Tab-separated table of C-alpha atoms in Angstrom:
chain	number	residue	atom	x	y	z
I	1	MET	CA	101.045	146.903	98.818
I	2	ASN	CA	103.645	146.979	96.063
I	3	ARG	CA	106.764	144.947	96.895
I	4	LYS	CA	110.028	144.668	94.989
I	5	ILE	CA	110.626	141.037	94.051
I	6	CYS	CA	113.357	139.301	92.098
I	7	VAL	CA	112.755	135.758	90.851
I	8	VAL	CA	116.052	133.922	90.294
I	9	GLY	CA	115.668	131.188	87.669
I	10	LEU	CA	113.041	131.541	84.942
I	11	GLY	CA	112.044	127.988	84.105
I	12	TYR	CA	108.785	126.064	84.492
I	13	VAL	CA	108.444	127.314	88.081
I	14	GLY	CA	110.067	130.734	88.079
I	15	LEU	CA	108.336	132.230	85.058
I	16	PRO	CA	104.724	131.563	86.207
I	17	LEU	CA	105.670	132.823	89.657
I	18	ALA	CA	107.051	136.067	88.226
I	19	ILE	CA	103.976	136.510	86.025
I	20	HIS	CA	101.564	136.089	88.942
I	21	PHE	CA	103.482	138.504	91.169
I	22	ASP	CA	103.451	140.997	88.309
I	23	ARG	CA	99.694	140.600	87.872
I	24	ALA	CA	99.250	141.196	91.590
I	25	GLY	CA	100.785	144.638	91.193
I	26	HIS	CA	104.292	144.034	92.535
I	27	SER	CA	107.494	145.332	90.957
I	28	VAL	CA	109.051	142.170	89.539
I	29	THR	CA	112.470	141.421	88.103
I	30	GLY	CA	113.103	138.084	86.449
I	31	TYR	CA	116.778	137.074	86.528
I	32	ASP	CA	118.317	134.145	84.664
I	33	VAL	CA	121.898	133.327	83.714
I	34	ASP	CA	120.795	132.241	80.231
I	35	GLN	CA	121.063	135.381	78.084
I	36	GLU	CA	119.412	133.690	75.105
I	37	LYS	CA	116.366	132.822	77.217
I	38	VAL	CA	116.244	136.355	78.611
I	39	ASP	CA	116.368	137.754	75.063
I	40	ARG	CA	113.324	135.682	74.150
I	41	PHE	CA	111.446	136.905	77.219
I	42	GLN	CA	112.305	140.481	76.288
I	43	ASP	CA	110.905	139.801	72.807
I	44	GLY	CA	107.631	138.672	74.384
I	45	ALA	CA	108.097	134.932	73.861
I	46	ASP	CA	107.728	132.089	76.366
I	47	PRO	CA	110.394	129.451	75.616
I	48	THR	CA	109.051	127.253	78.448
I	49	LYS	CA	105.585	127.046	76.756
I	50	GLU	CA	104.153	127.024	80.294
I	51	ILE	CA	102.538	130.454	80.539
I	52	GLY	CA	102.170	131.561	76.914
I	53	ASP	CA	103.692	134.322	74.772
I	54	GLU	CA	100.854	136.767	75.391
I	55	SER	CA	101.328	136.621	79.179
I	56	VAL	CA	105.027	137.405	78.786
I	57	LYS	CA	104.407	140.147	76.243
I	58	SER	CA	101.746	141.902	78.339
I	59	SER	CA	103.701	141.762	81.619
I	60	GLU	CA	105.734	144.588	83.112
I	61	ILE	CA	108.470	142.259	84.364
I	62	GLU	CA	112.047	143.395	83.905
I	63	PHE	CA	113.790	140.368	82.389
I	64	THR	CA	117.550	140.457	82.780
I	65	ALA	CA	120.746	138.415	82.872
I	66	ASN	CA	122.458	141.171	84.889
I	67	GLU	CA	122.805	139.934	88.467
I	68	THR	CA	123.070	143.462	89.903
I	69	ALA	CA	119.296	143.750	89.446
I	70	ILE	CA	118.997	141.573	92.570
I	71	GLU	CA	120.206	144.427	94.772
I	72	ARG	CA	116.945	146.342	94.261
I	73	ALA	CA	114.763	143.516	95.583
I	74	LYS	CA	113.297	143.253	99.066
I	75	TYR	CA	112.319	139.650	98.328
I	76	VAL	CA	114.499	137.255	96.329
I	77	ILE	CA	112.820	133.996	95.323
I	78	VAL	CA	115.019	131.139	94.111
I	79	THR	CA	113.601	128.636	91.614
I	80	VAL	CA	116.607	126.759	90.249
I	81	PRO	CA	116.905	123.065	89.286
I	82	THR	CA	117.772	120.534	91.998
I	83	PRO	CA	118.592	117.256	90.221
I	84	VAL	CA	120.227	114.142	91.626
I	85	ASP	CA	123.611	112.877	90.439
I	86	ASP	CA	124.490	109.466	88.986
I	87	LEU	CA	124.566	107.992	92.503
I	88	LYS	CA	121.080	109.410	93.222
I	89	ASN	CA	122.467	111.938	95.712
I	90	PRO	CA	121.106	115.515	95.693
I	91	ASN	CA	123.056	117.868	93.463
I	92	LEU	CA	122.544	121.324	94.941
I	93	LYS	CA	125.212	123.146	92.932
I	94	TYR	CA	122.571	125.410	91.372
I	95	VAL	CA	121.213	126.367	94.794
I	96	GLU	CA	124.730	127.114	96.033
I	97	SER	CA	125.571	129.089	92.893
I	98	ALA	CA	122.342	131.082	93.209
I	99	GLY	CA	123.233	131.818	96.836
I	100	GLU	CA	126.635	133.132	95.824
I	101	THR	CA	125.102	135.344	93.135
I	102	ILE	CA	122.515	136.679	95.567
I	103	GLY	CA	125.182	137.265	98.191
I	104	ARG	CA	127.156	139.485	95.839
I	105	ASN	CA	124.127	141.701	95.314
I	106	ILE	CA	121.732	141.391	98.258
I	107	GLN	CA	120.547	144.457	100.141
I	108	GLU	CA	120.460	144.371	103.927
I	109	GLY	CA	117.073	143.438	105.330
I	110	ALA	CA	116.045	141.410	102.266
I	111	THR	CA	114.351	138.022	102.547
I	112	VAL	CA	115.489	135.097	100.383
I	113	VAL	CA	112.994	132.305	99.735
I	114	LEU	CA	113.907	128.959	98.207
I	115	GLU	CA	111.191	127.174	96.194
I	116	SER	CA	113.271	124.326	94.739
I	117	THR	CA	112.925	120.805	96.138
I	118	VAL	CA	115.664	120.033	98.653
I	119	TYR	CA	116.272	117.708	101.596
I	120	PRO	CA	115.206	118.887	105.069
I	121	GLY	CA	117.837	121.311	106.321
I	122	ALA	CA	119.272	122.354	102.952
I	123	THR	CA	117.983	125.940	103.032
I	124	ARG	CA	119.947	126.582	106.212
I	125	GLU	CA	122.916	124.346	105.313
I	126	ILE	CA	123.471	125.258	101.642
I	127	LEU	CA	121.659	128.420	100.600
I	128	ALA	CA	122.141	130.622	103.671
I	129	PRO	CA	125.912	129.953	104.060
I	130	ALA	CA	126.490	130.624	100.347
I	131	ILE	CA	124.795	134.014	100.712
I	132	GLU	CA	126.692	134.768	103.913
I	133	GLN	CA	130.084	133.922	102.424
I	134	ALA	CA	129.558	136.070	99.331
I	135	SER	CA	127.980	139.006	101.158
I	136	GLY	CA	129.695	139.114	104.535
I	137	LEU	CA	126.210	139.385	106.070
I	138	THR	CA	124.631	137.129	108.678
I	139	ALA	CA	121.408	135.194	108.114
I	140	GLY	CA	118.797	136.070	110.707
I	141	GLU	CA	120.404	139.443	111.419
I	142	ASP	CA	121.272	141.193	108.151
I	143	PHE	CA	119.004	139.174	105.853
I	144	TYR	CA	116.362	136.489	106.328
I	145	ILE	CA	115.528	133.138	104.779
I	146	GLY	CA	112.382	131.175	104.101
I	147	TYR	CA	111.189	128.162	102.165
I	148	SER	CA	108.026	127.757	100.106
I	149	PRO	CA	107.964	124.683	97.840
I	150	GLU	CA	106.484	124.912	94.373
I	151	ARG	CA	103.466	122.637	93.915
I	152	MET	CA	102.236	123.427	90.402
I	153	VAL	CA	101.297	120.622	88.019
I	154	PRO	CA	102.649	121.171	84.473
I	155	GLY	CA	100.009	120.750	81.796
I	156	ASP	CA	97.148	120.831	84.326
I	157	ASP	CA	94.967	123.922	84.045
I	158	GLN	CA	93.016	122.932	87.148
I	159	HIS	CA	96.064	122.924	89.420
I	160	GLY	CA	98.017	126.078	88.673
I	161	LEU	CA	99.798	128.371	91.080
I	162	ARG	CA	96.666	130.132	92.305
I	163	ASP	CA	94.711	126.897	92.804
I	164	ILE	CA	96.978	125.023	95.222
I	165	VAL	CA	97.485	125.823	98.914
I	166	LYS	CA	100.943	127.386	99.313
I	167	ILE	CA	103.188	126.062	102.068
I	168	VAL	CA	105.245	128.910	103.545
I	169	SER	CA	107.915	128.898	106.242
I	170	GLY	CA	110.430	131.366	107.641
I	171	GLN	CA	113.268	131.328	110.130
I	172	TYR	CA	111.357	133.598	112.542
I	173	ASP	CA	107.658	134.118	113.207
I	174	GLU	CA	107.915	137.657	111.842
I	175	VAL	CA	109.506	136.410	108.614
I	176	LEU	CA	106.838	133.745	108.258
I	177	ALA	CA	104.032	136.250	108.715
I	178	ASP	CA	105.583	138.608	106.182
I	179	LEU	CA	106.080	135.868	103.569
I	180	ALA	CA	102.576	134.509	104.130
I	181	SER	CA	101.116	137.941	103.406
I	182	LEU	CA	103.255	138.171	100.262
I	183	TYR	CA	102.134	134.806	98.857
I	184	GLU	CA	98.515	135.473	99.782
I	185	THR	CA	98.507	138.145	97.083
I	186	ILE	CA	98.901	135.482	94.362
I	187	VAL	CA	97.317	132.302	95.775
I	188	ASP	CA	93.531	131.989	95.932
I	189	ALA	CA	93.585	128.588	97.666
I	190	GLY	CA	95.259	129.987	100.780
I	191	VAL	CA	98.566	129.697	102.613
I	192	HIS	CA	99.639	127.036	105.095
I	193	ARG	CA	102.124	128.349	107.654
I	194	ALA	CA	104.648	125.619	108.442
I	195	PRO	CA	106.220	125.962	111.912
I	196	GLU	CA	109.790	125.338	110.667
I	197	ILE	CA	111.665	125.560	107.397
I	198	GLU	CA	112.612	121.887	107.691
I	199	VAL	CA	108.946	120.924	108.033
I	200	ALA	CA	108.145	122.645	104.738
I	201	GLU	CA	111.144	121.030	103.025
I	202	ALA	CA	110.093	117.563	104.222
I	203	ALA	CA	106.455	118.184	103.255
I	204	LYS	CA	107.472	118.818	99.657
I	205	CYS	CA	109.386	115.541	99.549
I	206	ILE	CA	106.638	113.443	101.120
I	207	GLU	CA	103.973	114.677	98.679
I	208	ASN	CA	105.708	112.894	95.839
I	209	ILE	CA	107.051	110.021	97.934
I	210	GLN	CA	103.463	109.098	98.751
I	211	ARG	CA	102.538	109.028	95.070
I	212	ASP	CA	105.689	107.076	94.244
I	213	LEU	CA	104.835	104.419	96.841
I	214	ASN	CA	101.235	104.055	95.700
I	215	ILE	CA	102.195	103.812	92.041
I	216	ALA	CA	104.935	101.304	92.895
I	217	LEU	CA	102.351	99.127	94.648
I	218	VAL	CA	100.098	98.887	91.586
I	219	ASN	CA	103.109	98.540	89.286
I	220	GLU	CA	104.328	95.588	91.306
I	221	LEU	CA	100.780	94.211	91.242
I	222	ALA	CA	100.791	94.622	87.447
I	223	ILE	CA	104.029	92.667	87.082
I	224	ALA	CA	102.661	89.903	89.307
I	225	CYS	CA	99.325	89.831	87.444
I	226	ASN	CA	101.063	89.727	84.064
I	227	ASN	CA	103.014	86.679	85.219
I	228	LEU	CA	99.768	85.054	86.425
I	229	GLY	CA	97.958	85.814	83.195
I	230	LEU	CA	95.522	88.180	84.925
I	231	ASP	CA	94.220	91.541	83.692
I	232	THR	CA	95.572	94.047	86.231
I	233	HIS	CA	92.889	96.623	85.446
I	234	ALA	CA	90.129	94.082	85.931
I	235	VAL	CA	91.639	93.214	89.312
I	236	LEU	CA	91.785	96.895	90.302
I	237	GLU	CA	88.233	97.512	89.136
I	238	ALA	CA	86.987	94.657	91.286
I	239	ALA	CA	89.000	95.772	94.313
I	240	GLY	CA	87.861	99.353	93.752
I	241	THR	CA	84.274	98.471	94.604
I	242	LYS	CA	85.258	98.720	98.290
I	243	TRP	CA	84.601	102.220	99.633
I	244	ASN	CA	88.075	102.803	101.076
I	245	PHE	CA	90.160	101.449	98.192
I	246	HIS	CA	92.612	104.000	96.743
I	247	ASP	CA	92.432	104.374	92.977
I	248	TYR	CA	95.909	104.140	91.443
I	249	ARG	CA	96.775	102.658	88.055
I	250	PRO	CA	100.014	101.107	86.774
I	251	GLY	CA	102.240	102.994	84.374
I	252	LEU	CA	105.553	104.673	83.724
I	253	VAL	CA	106.743	107.246	86.272
I	254	GLY	CA	108.567	110.252	84.857
I	255	GLY	CA	108.871	113.971	85.450
I	256	HIS	CA	110.985	116.233	87.597
I	257	CYS	CA	109.344	115.412	90.932
I	258	ILE	CA	108.149	111.867	91.612
I	259	PRO	CA	111.291	110.064	90.349
I	260	VAL	CA	113.594	112.553	92.108
I	261	ASP	CA	112.067	113.797	95.368
I	262	PRO	CA	112.303	110.470	97.253
I	263	PHE	CA	116.083	110.568	96.960
I	264	PHE	CA	116.239	113.856	98.889
I	265	MET	CA	114.517	112.290	101.883
I	266	ILE	CA	116.455	109.029	101.519
I	267	TYR	CA	119.730	110.971	101.429
I	268	GLU	CA	119.073	113.040	104.529
I	269	SER	CA	117.568	110.115	106.439
I	270	GLU	CA	120.620	107.960	105.767
I	271	ARG	CA	122.896	110.821	106.836
I	272	ASN	CA	121.081	110.690	110.148
I	273	GLY	CA	121.320	106.959	110.661
I	274	TYR	CA	118.184	105.432	109.162
I	275	SER	CA	117.750	103.759	105.766
I	276	PRO	CA	114.127	104.128	104.572
I	277	GLN	CA	113.809	100.806	102.759
I	278	LEU	CA	110.208	101.207	101.580
I	279	MET	CA	111.042	104.453	99.775
I	280	GLU	CA	114.054	102.823	98.151
I	281	GLN	CA	112.132	99.741	97.059
I	282	ALA	CA	109.353	101.843	95.562
I	283	ARG	CA	111.923	103.626	93.444
I	284	GLU	CA	113.396	100.286	92.335
I	285	VAL	CA	109.981	99.007	91.227
I	286	ASN	CA	109.111	102.163	89.305
I	287	GLU	CA	112.536	102.373	87.694
I	288	TYR	CA	112.104	98.778	86.476
I	289	MET	CA	108.743	99.446	84.794
I	290	PRO	CA	110.148	100.769	81.468
I	291	LYS	CA	112.012	97.485	81.033
I	292	HIS	CA	108.884	95.530	81.957
I	293	VAL	CA	106.939	97.393	79.251
I	294	ALA	CA	109.682	96.519	76.748
I	295	GLU	CA	109.564	92.871	77.803
I	296	MET	CA	105.772	92.847	77.376
I	297	THR	CA	106.237	94.265	73.892
I	298	LEU	CA	108.912	91.739	72.956
I	299	LYS	CA	106.789	88.857	74.218
I	300	GLY	CA	103.777	90.248	72.369
I	301	LEU	CA	105.752	90.400	69.129
I	302	ASN	CA	106.786	86.789	69.602
I	303	ASP	CA	103.196	85.781	70.321
I	304	CYS	CA	102.217	87.453	67.051
I	305	ARG	CA	104.871	85.345	65.280
I	306	LYS	CA	106.995	88.382	64.464
I	307	VAL	CA	110.732	88.267	63.812
I	308	LEU	CA	112.122	90.845	66.250
I	309	ARG	CA	114.900	92.187	64.019
I	310	GLU	CA	112.340	92.693	61.236
I	311	SER	CA	109.706	94.348	63.445
I	312	THR	CA	108.821	98.027	63.747
I	313	VAL	CA	107.278	99.460	66.915
I	314	LEU	CA	105.531	102.825	66.835
I	315	VAL	CA	105.694	104.616	70.193
I	316	LEU	CA	102.828	107.047	70.703
I	317	GLY	CA	103.818	109.744	73.195
I	318	LEU	CA	107.446	110.417	74.145
I	319	ALA	CA	106.827	113.139	76.751
I	320	TYR	CA	106.810	112.193	80.410
I	321	LYS	CA	103.086	112.936	80.895
I	322	PRO	CA	99.975	113.701	78.831
I	323	GLY	CA	99.456	117.238	77.625
I	324	VAL	CA	103.099	118.373	77.827
I	325	GLY	CA	106.052	118.226	75.453
I	326	ASP	CA	108.835	117.792	78.017
I	327	ILE	CA	110.921	114.671	77.317
I	328	ARG	CA	113.852	115.370	79.654
I	329	THR	CA	112.823	112.822	82.279
I	330	SER	CA	110.655	110.568	80.144
I	331	PRO	CA	110.921	106.926	81.279
I	332	ILE	CA	110.119	105.667	77.775
I	333	GLU	CA	113.817	106.156	76.970
I	334	ASP	CA	114.692	102.937	78.838
I	335	THR	CA	111.907	101.078	77.018
I	336	ILE	CA	113.285	102.185	73.661
I	337	GLU	CA	116.823	101.150	74.606
I	338	LYS	CA	115.610	97.689	75.622
I	339	LEU	CA	113.670	97.197	72.376
I	340	GLU	CA	116.614	98.363	70.276
I	341	SER	CA	118.923	95.941	72.107
I	342	TYR	CA	116.877	93.205	70.388
I	343	SER	CA	117.275	94.955	67.006
I	344	VAL	CA	113.651	96.103	66.973
I	345	ASP	CA	113.164	99.228	64.847
I	346	VAL	CA	111.500	101.985	66.898
I	347	VAL	CA	109.761	105.063	65.481
I	348	GLY	CA	107.846	107.684	67.410
I	349	HIS	CA	105.111	110.287	67.316
I	350	ASP	CA	104.206	113.026	69.780
I	351	PRO	CA	101.925	116.009	69.094
I	352	TYR	CA	103.609	118.120	71.789
I	353	ALA	CA	107.313	117.240	71.839
I	354	ASP	CA	109.793	118.908	69.488
I	355	THR	CA	110.621	116.389	66.756
I	356	GLN	CA	114.300	117.296	66.469
I	357	VAL	CA	114.792	117.255	70.246
I	358	VAL	CA	113.233	113.784	70.476
I	359	GLU	CA	115.314	112.400	67.601
I	360	ASN	CA	118.507	113.765	69.143
I	361	ARG	CA	117.656	112.492	72.625
I	362	PHE	CA	116.272	109.029	71.835
I	363	GLY	CA	117.981	108.372	68.503
I	364	ILE	CA	114.766	107.326	66.776
I	365	GLU	CA	112.906	108.516	63.700
I	366	MET	CA	109.852	110.667	64.423
I	367	GLN	CA	106.740	110.782	62.264
I	368	ASP	CA	105.541	114.252	61.350
I	369	THR	CA	102.178	112.861	60.228
I	370	LEU	CA	100.925	109.857	62.135
I	371	SER	CA	100.876	106.687	60.061
I	372	PHE	CA	100.238	103.074	61.071
I	373	ASP	CA	101.159	101.777	57.631
I	374	GLY	CA	103.337	98.640	57.927
I	375	ILE	CA	103.744	99.017	61.712
I	376	ASP	CA	103.985	95.721	63.611
I	377	ALA	CA	103.211	97.061	67.075
I	378	VAL	CA	101.805	100.256	68.551
I	379	LEU	CA	103.034	101.173	72.034
I	380	LEU	CA	100.725	103.781	73.587
I	381	ALA	CA	103.180	105.136	76.161
I	382	THR	CA	101.930	108.651	76.932
I	383	PRO	CA	98.172	108.893	76.397
I	384	HIS	CA	97.847	112.415	75.041
I	385	GLU	CA	94.215	113.412	74.638
I	386	GLU	CA	94.611	113.409	70.855
I	387	TYR	CA	95.371	109.678	70.867
I	388	LEU	CA	92.324	108.784	72.914
I	389	HIS	CA	89.992	110.102	70.209
I	390	PHE	CA	91.411	107.817	67.529
I	391	GLU	CA	89.213	105.131	66.066
I	392	PHE	CA	91.870	102.486	66.563
I	393	THR	CA	89.711	99.744	65.074
I	394	ASN	CA	90.048	101.514	61.703
I	395	LEU	CA	93.659	102.634	62.002
I	396	ILE	CA	94.907	99.180	62.900
I	397	TYR	CA	93.818	97.857	59.486
I	398	ASP	CA	96.805	99.799	58.075
I	399	MET	CA	99.233	97.870	60.258
I	400	ALA	CA	101.211	94.791	59.256
I	401	GLU	CA	99.608	91.382	59.555
I	402	ASP	CA	98.909	90.151	63.103
I	403	PRO	CA	99.244	93.582	64.737
I	404	LEU	CA	100.020	94.225	68.411
I	405	VAL	CA	98.878	97.091	70.641
I	406	ILE	CA	100.471	97.710	74.058
I	407	ASP	CA	98.342	100.127	76.093
I	408	VAL	CA	100.716	101.059	78.922
I	409	MET	CA	98.283	102.974	81.136
I	410	GLY	CA	95.124	101.202	80.016
I	411	GLU	CA	93.628	104.439	78.727
I	412	LEU	CA	91.897	102.705	75.818
I	413	ASN	CA	89.745	101.061	78.495
I	414	GLY	CA	90.177	97.659	76.938
I	415	ARG	CA	88.087	98.584	73.897
I	416	LEU	CA	90.415	96.572	71.665
I	417	ALA	CA	90.426	93.547	73.947
I	418	ASP	CA	87.605	91.759	72.113
I	419	GLN	CA	88.942	92.422	68.612
I	420	ASN	CA	90.199	89.148	67.185
I	421	TYR	CA	92.339	90.819	64.501
I	422	VAL	CA	94.708	92.477	67.001
I	423	GLU	CA	96.729	91.289	69.977
I	424	TYR	CA	95.892	93.804	72.719
I	425	LYS	CA	97.750	94.030	76.018
I	426	ARG	CA	97.675	96.541	78.855
I	427	VAL	CA	100.104	96.694	81.753
């Protein structure tokens, strides 16, 4: 059954969603306020690098920056950013703005689905009223609302849109059933029907809160082990021999989900009288880790008898996770700032991130061609697959005397630990 769909917001979430609906045979319009981005889509290019130029070029999607295109859609799906502000409170101005735009153009009987991460209750409290005010229509009578959180994993081919169970909710049973049938046309893994919109909103938050808590536990363990002179990974390997031990490793926590989603639940919980201390403390631990990595590096340089203001640290990987080039929420920024506060010279290399964007954002020089020549310390921050194939034992001979390697996530598996010509540390 062909359905008329408009996806509002064509970023890392909206574009793949539009592409998959198009492939399923629906009539799809992709709307975005950024005319320059729309122009690139119309030229067959994918500025997000998430789906690929060929997929955009071969699609039949109508890409537009003209909001009146929304009025033709029976289903309007909202995929706009939902950041937090400087006080870590949800900033839902993009959701509200999208609601106003939709309200000016919505047809009666249409269903509006929010996919962005929000606190429980926000779809009814923020999106629906914005549509009502701009349209003069009433939610639940003249148009309908639903919520279906995005769950894709950027840079992970095994966990794309079709491969992950889709949570779907609607304000009435009939709306839920209709939306479930819509999403079933693009998701092979199946659809989970949440009984309430607020349940689906909370489920999205808790997915990443759980990961944040588990990572915070091993990060705190790593800090404690470092202070005790113990190898954290050796401790985890020993503990992992028990059948019910959960396998998490220490590291830097970045991205658009894990560092942000806990604050949505914290915010709404506190508004309702309860302060979730464990969630807050987990965030504090993980937000401290970039500074801990910098302190490990500084101590390592001292142990190698380096003069800090004369030392150069090469950071391998500036993106927030392996296999992607997105640096917008990369935690390595705080590590760099800490190192530079001690007058350490920092240079970088990343096979995925745009060199000019990195230099503008972090204020460091980027290597076009990787070179270890004269480098005092290598900080393997984001273990892109390309780095893991290096023969470090050969490359390190190009480094300055008494070289240091900081392996943040332990991805080198300690294979430099027994080399007496290099100081090797992992978090």
